[in-house]
Every structure is written in structure tokens, then in C-alpha cells.
Coordinates of C-alpha atoms and ligand atoms in Angstrom, one line a residue:
M1 CA 25.2 29.5 11.3
R2 CA 26.6 31.5 8.5
E3 CA 27.7 35.0 9.0
P4 CA 25.1 37.5 7.7
R5 CA 26.1 38.5 4.2
N6 CA 26.9 42.1 3.4
D7 CA 26.2 42.0 -0.3
A8 CA 23.6 44.7 0.2
V9 CA 26.3 47.0 1.5
L10 CA 28.6 46.0 -1.4
A11 CA 25.8 46.7 -3.9
G12 CA 25.6 50.2 -2.5
H13 CA 22.5 49.8 -0.4
G14 CA 22.4 51.5 2.9
E15 CA 22.6 49.6 6.2
D16 CA 18.9 49.9 6.7
S17 CA 18.0 48.5 3.2
T18 CA 14.8 46.5 3.1
M19 CA 16.2 44.3 0.3
P20 CA 16.5 40.7 1.3
E21 CA 20.0 39.3 1.7
D22 CA 19.1 35.7 1.0
R23 CA 17.3 34.9 -2.2
P24 CA 16.0 31.3 -2.3
R25 CA 14.4 32.2 -5.6
R26 CA 17.8 31.9 -7.3
L27 CA 17.5 28.1 -7.1
R28 CA 14.0 28.1 -8.5
R29 CA 15.0 29.1 -11.9
E30 CA 14.8 26.9 -14.9
G31 CA 17.7 24.5 -15.3
I32 CA 18.7 24.5 -11.6
R33 CA 15.3 23.9 -10.0
Q34 CA 15.3 20.2 -11.0
M35 CA 18.9 19.7 -9.9
V36 CA 18.2 20.8 -6.4
S37 CA 14.8 19.0 -6.1
E38 CA 15.0 16.9 -2.9
T39 CA 12.3 14.4 -3.7
T40 CA 11.5 12.8 -7.0
I41 CA 9.2 9.8 -7.8
D42 CA 11.1 6.9 -9.2
A43 CA 9.3 3.9 -10.9
N44 CA 11.4 1.6 -8.7
D45 CA 9.5 3.0 -5.6
L46 CA 6.1 2.2 -6.9
I47 CA 3.9 -0.9 -6.5
A48 CA 0.7 -1.3 -8.5
P49 CA -2.2 -3.1 -6.9
L50 CA -4.0 -5.6 -9.2
F51 CA -7.4 -7.3 -8.6
V52 CA -7.7 -10.8 -10.1
D53 CA -11.3 -12.0 -10.3
A54 CA -12.3 -15.6 -10.5
T55 CA -16.0 -14.7 -11.0
T56 CA -15.6 -13.0 -14.4
T57 CA -14.3 -13.6 -17.8
E58 CA -14.1 -10.0 -18.8
R59 CA -12.2 -7.0 -17.4
T60 CA -14.7 -5.3 -15.1
P61 CA -14.5 -1.6 -14.3
I62 CA -14.6 -0.6 -10.6
D63 CA -17.2 2.2 -10.3
A64 CA -15.7 4.0 -7.4
M65 CA -12.2 3.7 -8.9
P66 CA -12.3 5.1 -12.4
G67 CA -9.7 3.6 -14.7
R68 CA -9.2 0.6 -12.4
E69 CA -10.7 -2.9 -13.1
R70 CA -11.0 -6.4 -11.9
V71 CA -9.2 -8.7 -14.2
P72 CA -10.1 -12.3 -15.1
I73 CA -7.3 -14.8 -14.9
D74 CA -7.1 -15.2 -18.7
E75 CA -6.3 -11.5 -19.1
L76 CA -3.9 -11.2 -16.2
V77 CA -0.7 -11.7 -18.2
E78 CA -1.8 -9.1 -20.7
R79 CA -2.6 -6.7 -17.8
A80 CA 0.8 -7.5 -16.3
R81 CA 2.5 -6.5 -19.5
E82 CA 0.8 -3.1 -19.4
V83 CA 2.2 -2.6 -15.9
T84 CA 5.7 -3.6 -17.1
A85 CA 5.4 -1.2 -20.1
S86 CA 4.7 1.7 -17.7
G87 CA 8.0 1.1 -16.0
V88 CA 6.5 -0.3 -12.8
S89 CA 8.2 -3.6 -11.8
A90 CA 6.2 -4.7 -8.8
V91 CA 2.6 -5.6 -8.2
V92 CA 0.5 -6.5 -5.1
L93 CA -2.2 -9.0 -5.9
F94 CA -5.7 -9.2 -4.5
G95 CA -8.0 -12.0 -5.3
I96 CA -11.8 -12.3 -5.7
P97 CA -12.4 -16.1 -5.2
R98 CA -15.1 -18.1 -7.1
S99 CA -16.8 -18.9 -3.7
K100 CA -16.7 -17.9 -0.1
D101 CA -17.2 -19.7 3.2
E102 CA -17.1 -19.2 6.9
R103 CA -13.3 -19.9 7.1
G104 CA -12.2 -18.5 3.8
S105 CA -10.8 -21.8 2.6
R106 CA -10.4 -20.6 -1.0
A107 CA -7.6 -18.4 0.3
W108 CA -5.2 -21.3 0.7
A109 CA -6.6 -23.6 -2.0
V110 CA -3.9 -25.0 -4.4
D111 CA -6.1 -23.9 -7.3
G112 CA -7.2 -20.7 -5.7
I113 CA -7.3 -17.5 -7.7
I114 CA -4.1 -16.0 -6.3
Q115 CA -2.2 -19.3 -6.5
E116 CA -3.2 -19.6 -10.2
A117 CA -2.4 -15.9 -10.8
L118 CA 1.1 -16.4 -9.3
G119 CA 1.7 -19.4 -11.5
R120 CA 1.0 -17.5 -14.6
L121 CA 2.8 -14.3 -13.7
R122 CA 5.8 -16.3 -12.6
A123 CA 6.0 -18.1 -15.8
E124 CA 5.2 -15.2 -18.2
T125 CA 6.6 -12.1 -16.6
D126 CA 9.5 -10.7 -14.6
L127 CA 7.4 -8.7 -12.2
F128 CA 8.2 -8.8 -8.5
L129 CA 5.1 -10.5 -7.1
I130 CA 3.7 -9.4 -3.7
T131 CA 0.5 -11.0 -2.4
D132 CA -2.0 -9.5 0.1
V133 CA -2.5 -12.2 2.8
C134 CA -5.9 -11.7 4.4
L135 CA -9.2 -13.5 4.7
C136 CA -11.7 -10.7 4.1
E137 CA -12.2 -11.4 0.4
Y138 CA -12.6 -15.1 1.1
T139 CA -14.9 -15.3 4.2
D140 CA -18.7 -15.1 3.6
H141 CA -18.9 -12.7 6.6
G142 CA -16.2 -10.4 5.1
H143 CA -14.1 -10.2 8.3
C144 CA -10.3 -10.6 8.1
G145 CA -10.3 -13.8 10.1
V146 CA -12.4 -16.6 11.6
L147 CA -15.0 -15.6 14.1
D148 CA -15.0 -16.3 17.8
E149 CA -16.9 -19.6 18.5
D150 CA -19.0 -18.1 21.3
G151 CA -19.5 -14.4 20.5
D152 CA -19.6 -14.9 16.7
T153 CA -19.1 -11.2 16.0
T154 CA -15.4 -10.7 16.8
V155 CA -12.4 -12.2 15.0
D156 CA -10.6 -14.9 16.9
N157 CA -6.9 -13.8 16.7
D158 CA -5.1 -17.1 17.4
A159 CA -7.4 -19.3 15.3
T160 CA -6.9 -16.9 12.4
L161 CA -3.1 -17.1 12.7
E162 CA -3.2 -20.8 11.8
L163 CA -5.0 -19.9 8.6
L164 CA -2.7 -17.1 7.7
E165 CA 0.2 -19.5 7.9
K166 CA -1.5 -21.8 5.4
I167 CA -2.2 -18.9 3.0
A168 CA 1.3 -17.5 3.2
V169 CA 2.9 -20.9 2.6
S170 CA 0.6 -21.6 -0.3
H171 CA 1.5 -18.2 -1.9
A172 CA 5.2 -18.9 -1.5
Q173 CA 4.7 -22.3 -3.0
A174 CA 2.9 -20.7 -6.0
G175 CA 5.7 -18.3 -6.6
A176 CA 5.3 -15.1 -4.5
D177 CA 8.4 -13.0 -3.9
M178 CA 6.9 -11.2 -0.9
I179 CA 4.0 -11.8 1.4
A180 CA 2.0 -8.9 2.7
P181 CA -0.2 -9.8 5.7
S182 CA -2.9 -7.1 6.1
G183 CA -5.3 -8.5 8.7
M184 CA -3.8 -6.8 11.8
M185 CA -3.8 -9.9 13.9
D186 CA -1.4 -9.9 16.8
G187 CA 1.6 -12.1 16.3
M188 CA 0.9 -12.6 12.5
I189 CA 4.5 -11.7 11.4
G190 CA 6.3 -14.1 13.7
T191 CA 3.9 -16.9 12.9
I192 CA 4.2 -16.4 9.2
R193 CA 7.9 -16.0 9.3
S194 CA 8.3 -19.4 11.1
A195 CA 5.9 -21.1 8.7
L196 CA 7.7 -19.8 5.7
D197 CA 11.1 -20.9 7.1
E198 CA 9.9 -24.3 8.2
N199 CA 8.4 -25.0 4.8
G200 CA 11.6 -24.1 2.9
Y201 CA 10.9 -20.4 1.9
P202 CA 13.5 -18.5 3.9
D203 CA 14.0 -16.1 1.0
V204 CA 10.4 -15.1 0.7
A205 CA 10.1 -11.6 2.3
I206 CA 7.4 -10.2 4.4
M207 CA 6.0 -6.7 4.1
S208 CA 3.8 -6.2 7.1
Y209 CA 0.7 -3.9 7.0
A210 CA 2.1 -3.0 10.5
V211 CA 0.3 0.2 11.1
K212 CA -3.1 -0.1 9.5
Y213 CA -5.8 2.2 10.7
H214 CA -9.5 1.6 10.9
S215 CA -10.2 4.0 8.0
A216 CA -13.1 5.2 6.0
F217 CA -10.7 5.6 3.1
Y218 CA -10.9 1.9 2.2
G219 CA -14.5 2.3 1.0
P220 CA -13.9 1.9 -2.8
F221 CA -11.6 -1.1 -2.2
R222 CA -14.3 -3.0 -0.5
E223 CA -16.3 -2.7 -3.8
A224 CA -13.2 -3.6 -5.8
A225 CA -12.3 -6.7 -3.8
D226 CA -15.8 -7.5 -2.5
G227 CA -14.6 -7.6 1.0
A228 CA -17.0 -5.4 3.1
P229 CA -17.8 -7.0 6.5
A230 CA -21.4 -8.3 6.5
F231 CA -21.9 -7.0 10.1
G232 CA -20.0 -5.0 12.7
D233 CA -16.7 -3.3 11.7
R234 CA -13.0 -3.8 12.0
R235 CA -12.3 -1.5 15.0
H236 CA -11.4 -4.5 17.2
Y237 CA -8.4 -5.3 15.0
Q238 CA -7.5 -2.2 13.0
M239 CA -6.0 0.9 14.7
D240 CA -7.8 3.9 16.1
P241 CA -7.1 6.8 13.7
G242 CA -6.3 9.1 16.7
N243 CA -3.3 7.0 17.9
R244 CA 0.2 8.0 17.2
R245 CA 2.3 6.3 19.9
E246 CA 0.6 3.0 19.2
A247 CA 1.9 3.1 15.6
L248 CA 5.5 2.9 16.9
R249 CA 4.5 0.0 19.1
E250 CA 2.8 -1.9 16.3
A251 CA 5.8 -1.3 14.0
R252 CA 8.3 -2.4 16.7
L253 CA 6.4 -5.7 17.3
D254 CA 6.5 -6.5 13.6
V255 CA 10.2 -5.6 13.2
E256 CA 11.0 -7.8 16.2
Q257 CA 9.0 -10.6 14.7
G258 CA 10.9 -10.4 11.4
A259 CA 9.1 -8.0 9.1
D260 CA 11.4 -7.0 6.2
V261 CA 9.3 -4.0 5.3
I262 CA 6.8 -2.2 7.4
M263 CA 3.8 -0.4 6.0
V264 CA 1.7 2.5 7.1
K265 CA -1.9 2.6 5.7
P266 CA -3.6 4.8 4.6
A267 CA -0.9 7.3 3.4
L268 CA -2.1 10.9 2.9
P269 CA -4.1 11.4 6.1
Y270 CA -1.2 9.7 8.1
L271 CA 1.9 11.4 6.8
D272 CA 3.0 12.2 10.3
I273 CA 2.9 8.5 11.1
V274 CA 5.0 7.7 8.0
R275 CA 7.6 10.2 9.2
D276 CA 7.5 8.8 12.8
V277 CA 8.0 5.2 11.6
R278 CA 10.7 6.2 9.1
D279 CA 12.7 8.0 11.8
A280 CA 12.3 5.2 14.4
F281 CA 13.3 2.1 12.4
D282 CA 15.9 1.1 9.9
V283 CA 13.9 -1.2 7.8
P284 CA 12.3 0.1 4.6
V285 CA 9.0 1.8 5.1
A286 CA 6.1 1.4 2.7
A287 CA 2.9 3.5 2.6
Y288 CA -0.4 2.6 0.9
N289 CA -2.1 5.4 -1.0
V290 CA -5.4 3.7 -0.6
S291 CA -8.6 3.4 -2.8
G292 CA -10.3 6.4 -1.1
E293 CA -7.4 8.6 -1.7
Y294 CA -7.4 7.6 -5.3
A295 CA -11.2 8.0 -5.7
M296 CA -11.2 11.6 -4.3
V297 CA -8.6 12.8 -6.9
E298 CA -10.4 11.0 -9.7
A299 CA -13.8 12.4 -8.8
A300 CA -12.5 16.0 -8.5
G301 CA -10.5 15.5 -11.7
E302 CA -13.6 14.3 -13.6
R303 CA -15.5 17.4 -12.5
G304 CA -12.8 19.7 -13.6
W305 CA -12.3 20.8 -10.0
L306 CA -8.7 19.7 -9.8
D307 CA -5.9 18.9 -12.2
R308 CA -5.9 15.1 -11.8
D309 CA -2.4 14.3 -13.0
A310 CA -0.8 17.2 -11.2
V311 CA -2.6 16.4 -7.9
A312 CA -1.7 12.7 -8.2
K313 CA 1.9 13.5 -8.7
E314 CA 2.0 16.0 -5.8
A315 CA 0.2 13.6 -3.5
V316 CA 2.5 10.6 -4.2
R317 CA 5.6 12.9 -4.0
S318 CA 4.5 14.1 -0.5
I319 CA 4.2 10.5 0.6
K320 CA 7.8 9.9 -0.4
R321 CA 8.9 13.2 1.2
A322 CA 7.3 12.0 4.4
G323 CA 9.7 9.1 4.4
A324 CA 8.1 6.2 2.5
D325 CA 10.6 4.1 0.5
L326 CA 8.0 2.2 -1.3
I327 CA 4.5 3.4 -2.3
L328 CA 1.6 1.2 -3.1
T329 CA -0.7 3.3 -5.3
Y330 CA -3.4 3.0 -8.0
F331 CA -1.5 5.9 -9.7
A332 CA 1.6 3.8 -10.1
E333 CA 1.4 3.3 -13.9
D334 CA 0.6 7.0 -14.4
L335 CA 3.6 8.2 -12.4
A336 CA 6.2 5.7 -13.5
G337 CA 7.2 7.8 -16.5
G338 CA 7.2 4.8 -18.9
E339 CA 5.2 4.4 -22.2
Ligands
PBG1 C1 -7.6 -6.4 3.2 C2 -7.2 -5.1 2.6 C3 -7.9 -3.9 2.6 C4 -7.1 -3.0 1.8 C5 -5.9 -3.6 1.5 N1 -6.0 -4.9 2.0 C6 -9.3 -3.6 3.0 C7 -9.5 -3.4 4.5 O1 -8.7 -3.7 5.4 O2 -10.7 -3.0 4.8 C8 -7.5 -1.6 1.5 C9 -6.8 -1.0 0.3 C10 -7.4 0.2 -0.3 O3 -8.4 0.8 0.2 O4 -6.9 0.6 -1.4 N2 -7.6 -6.5 4.6

């Protein structure tokens, strides 16, 4: 602790002066304020989600996510150039396949939408390519895995792992730099790491959706990626929003199994968890500022109730302040500071 200052006495105030001795406002003046800022958003921290749609030939706006769209494969490279121009250099790809089935087989098809997207982006751009590895957009029931043979309403963890391996390897083969499994299956990181290594992709990284809550904030995404479950919900695989200790347990399992980056999702309602995970592990931590978080800001902005740009910036900055090294956000291009 510093000794109390006696400036007040030097300045001629009496011992019982009510004037403050410390004045933090000095560092809030123009010129110095920016220099002492502890947290700034850098384009290098941001990852832009992109939706590639095999069922359309035109860019299709997503109602609940103003300004965001599903992009047909033929427009993807052009869309990617917009991302690059903004200053963002990484994207996470979500696919809407041309057809769905019980097992989600279009997810690992050689000519699947993500495989094709990777081929084009790899050839035409320098973007860092991350792929979401999950089955919910590919199964006709919309769950993140194959269903139990007997019960038919719950996801069979171990049978799903085999499919996730196939998807991950097919993405690596098509040119992915990093694989992001989002299905919250137990053991998914270890299984995928071994599959990538055995198939000759030891350099392809894994960003695990390690701490993914069962959240109502994913609502708009389900419209965007057409992945709402046809029955039941995802509580039997995604985390209970009330749980904090369990987040560390989930993160630890994924780190032990070889995750290169661990993610917390959603971001804003879970900033305490981002901080917990950041403090407990030494791997980079990502946070996903999800569709519902985006939609709320856009909706209030449209009505003139909030200053959209300022709120977006403050929100993403708070995610970084909480400890996220990487931030997946639909505001990425707006905040990157490029063209
Ligand atoms: C797929 C997946 C989801 C999101 C990312 N990957 C949906 C879900 O789990 O329900 C949500 C992203 C967002 O809301 O922006 N499993």
C-alpha cells in the first residue's frame, strides 16, 4: 500500500479537508485515456460466423438476425472477400445441406456443403478456416447426434462419436485449419484428436465448444442454420445454465483430451464462467457471442432504444475483459476497424 498523500496539506487545505487525495479522473482526460485503456478489441481476436446454404442460389436474409444472411456456395468467395476487407481473418463455417436424413450423412459427404465451401475458400482466400462439427443441421430430427435405438428420443453418445470422427476427418481433408465440435458429446475431443492424427492431420487444431449451456439465446441461430430439434430438447447433452463448477470439469476433460482452444457459449450471460475458465487453464479461451445476444442488440437498435454500434462494441469488449482471447461474434466485421 502507498502512503497516503499529503498534497492537500501542501496545497494549503486543512487536515480535515473534504477534497479527495486521489483523483482517477486525471487519467480519463483526452490523450491519456486511450493509453491507459486495459482492454481493446483487436481484429485478430474476432471470428466471423458464416452460413453456407446448399438449398439456395441467392443470398437469403435471416429474419431474426438483421444484416446476416445465408450464402449460396457460388457467392461464398465474394462473401469471404467482404470479411477479409473488414480486417477479420478467421471464419467459422456452418452448413445447410441440400437434404437431411436420420444419421445426418450429408455432414461427412465428400461433396457436402462444408467440404465444397472449404475447397473454394482454401483455393481463393487466405482466411483461417474453422468448421463447426455437429449433426443438428444434417439430421432430419435436428438433434446433435444419432438417436438411441430403443428410446428414440435421446442422443446416443458413443454412436455419435463415430460419426463426428468422420465429419472431422472429412473437413480436415477438404482444407479446414481448425475443427470446432459443438455437440457436447462426452469424449468427443479425444476421439476426434485421434481420428485426425491417425488420418494424417496432426496439425489441424481443435477448438472445443467445451462449456456449452442449454440456452434460449440460440433461438435465432436455429432459424439461420435450420437446426431446431423436431422434438424434445438438448438438456440431456448441453449444460444446465445454473452450473458453475461443472464448467471447470467440462473444460478440464477437453483440455486433457487434447483441445487446443476451449470455448464458453453463450458469452454475455456467462461472463463469470469465461473468467473462471480463463483463470483455471492455460490454453486460449474462446467465447461465443451467440445469435440471441446479437438479435437483442439489433432489435433494440432498430427501435432506437439503444445505440446499436456502441452497445455492440461495449458488449464484445466486456467479453474480452472477462478473459476471452478469441471471440466468435456476428458483430466481427463491424468491430474489426477495417474498411
Ligand atoms: C450447433 C450449434 C448451435 C450454435 C452453434 N453451433 C446451435 C445449438 O446448439 O442449438 C449456436 C450459435 C448461435 O446461437 O449463434 N450445435
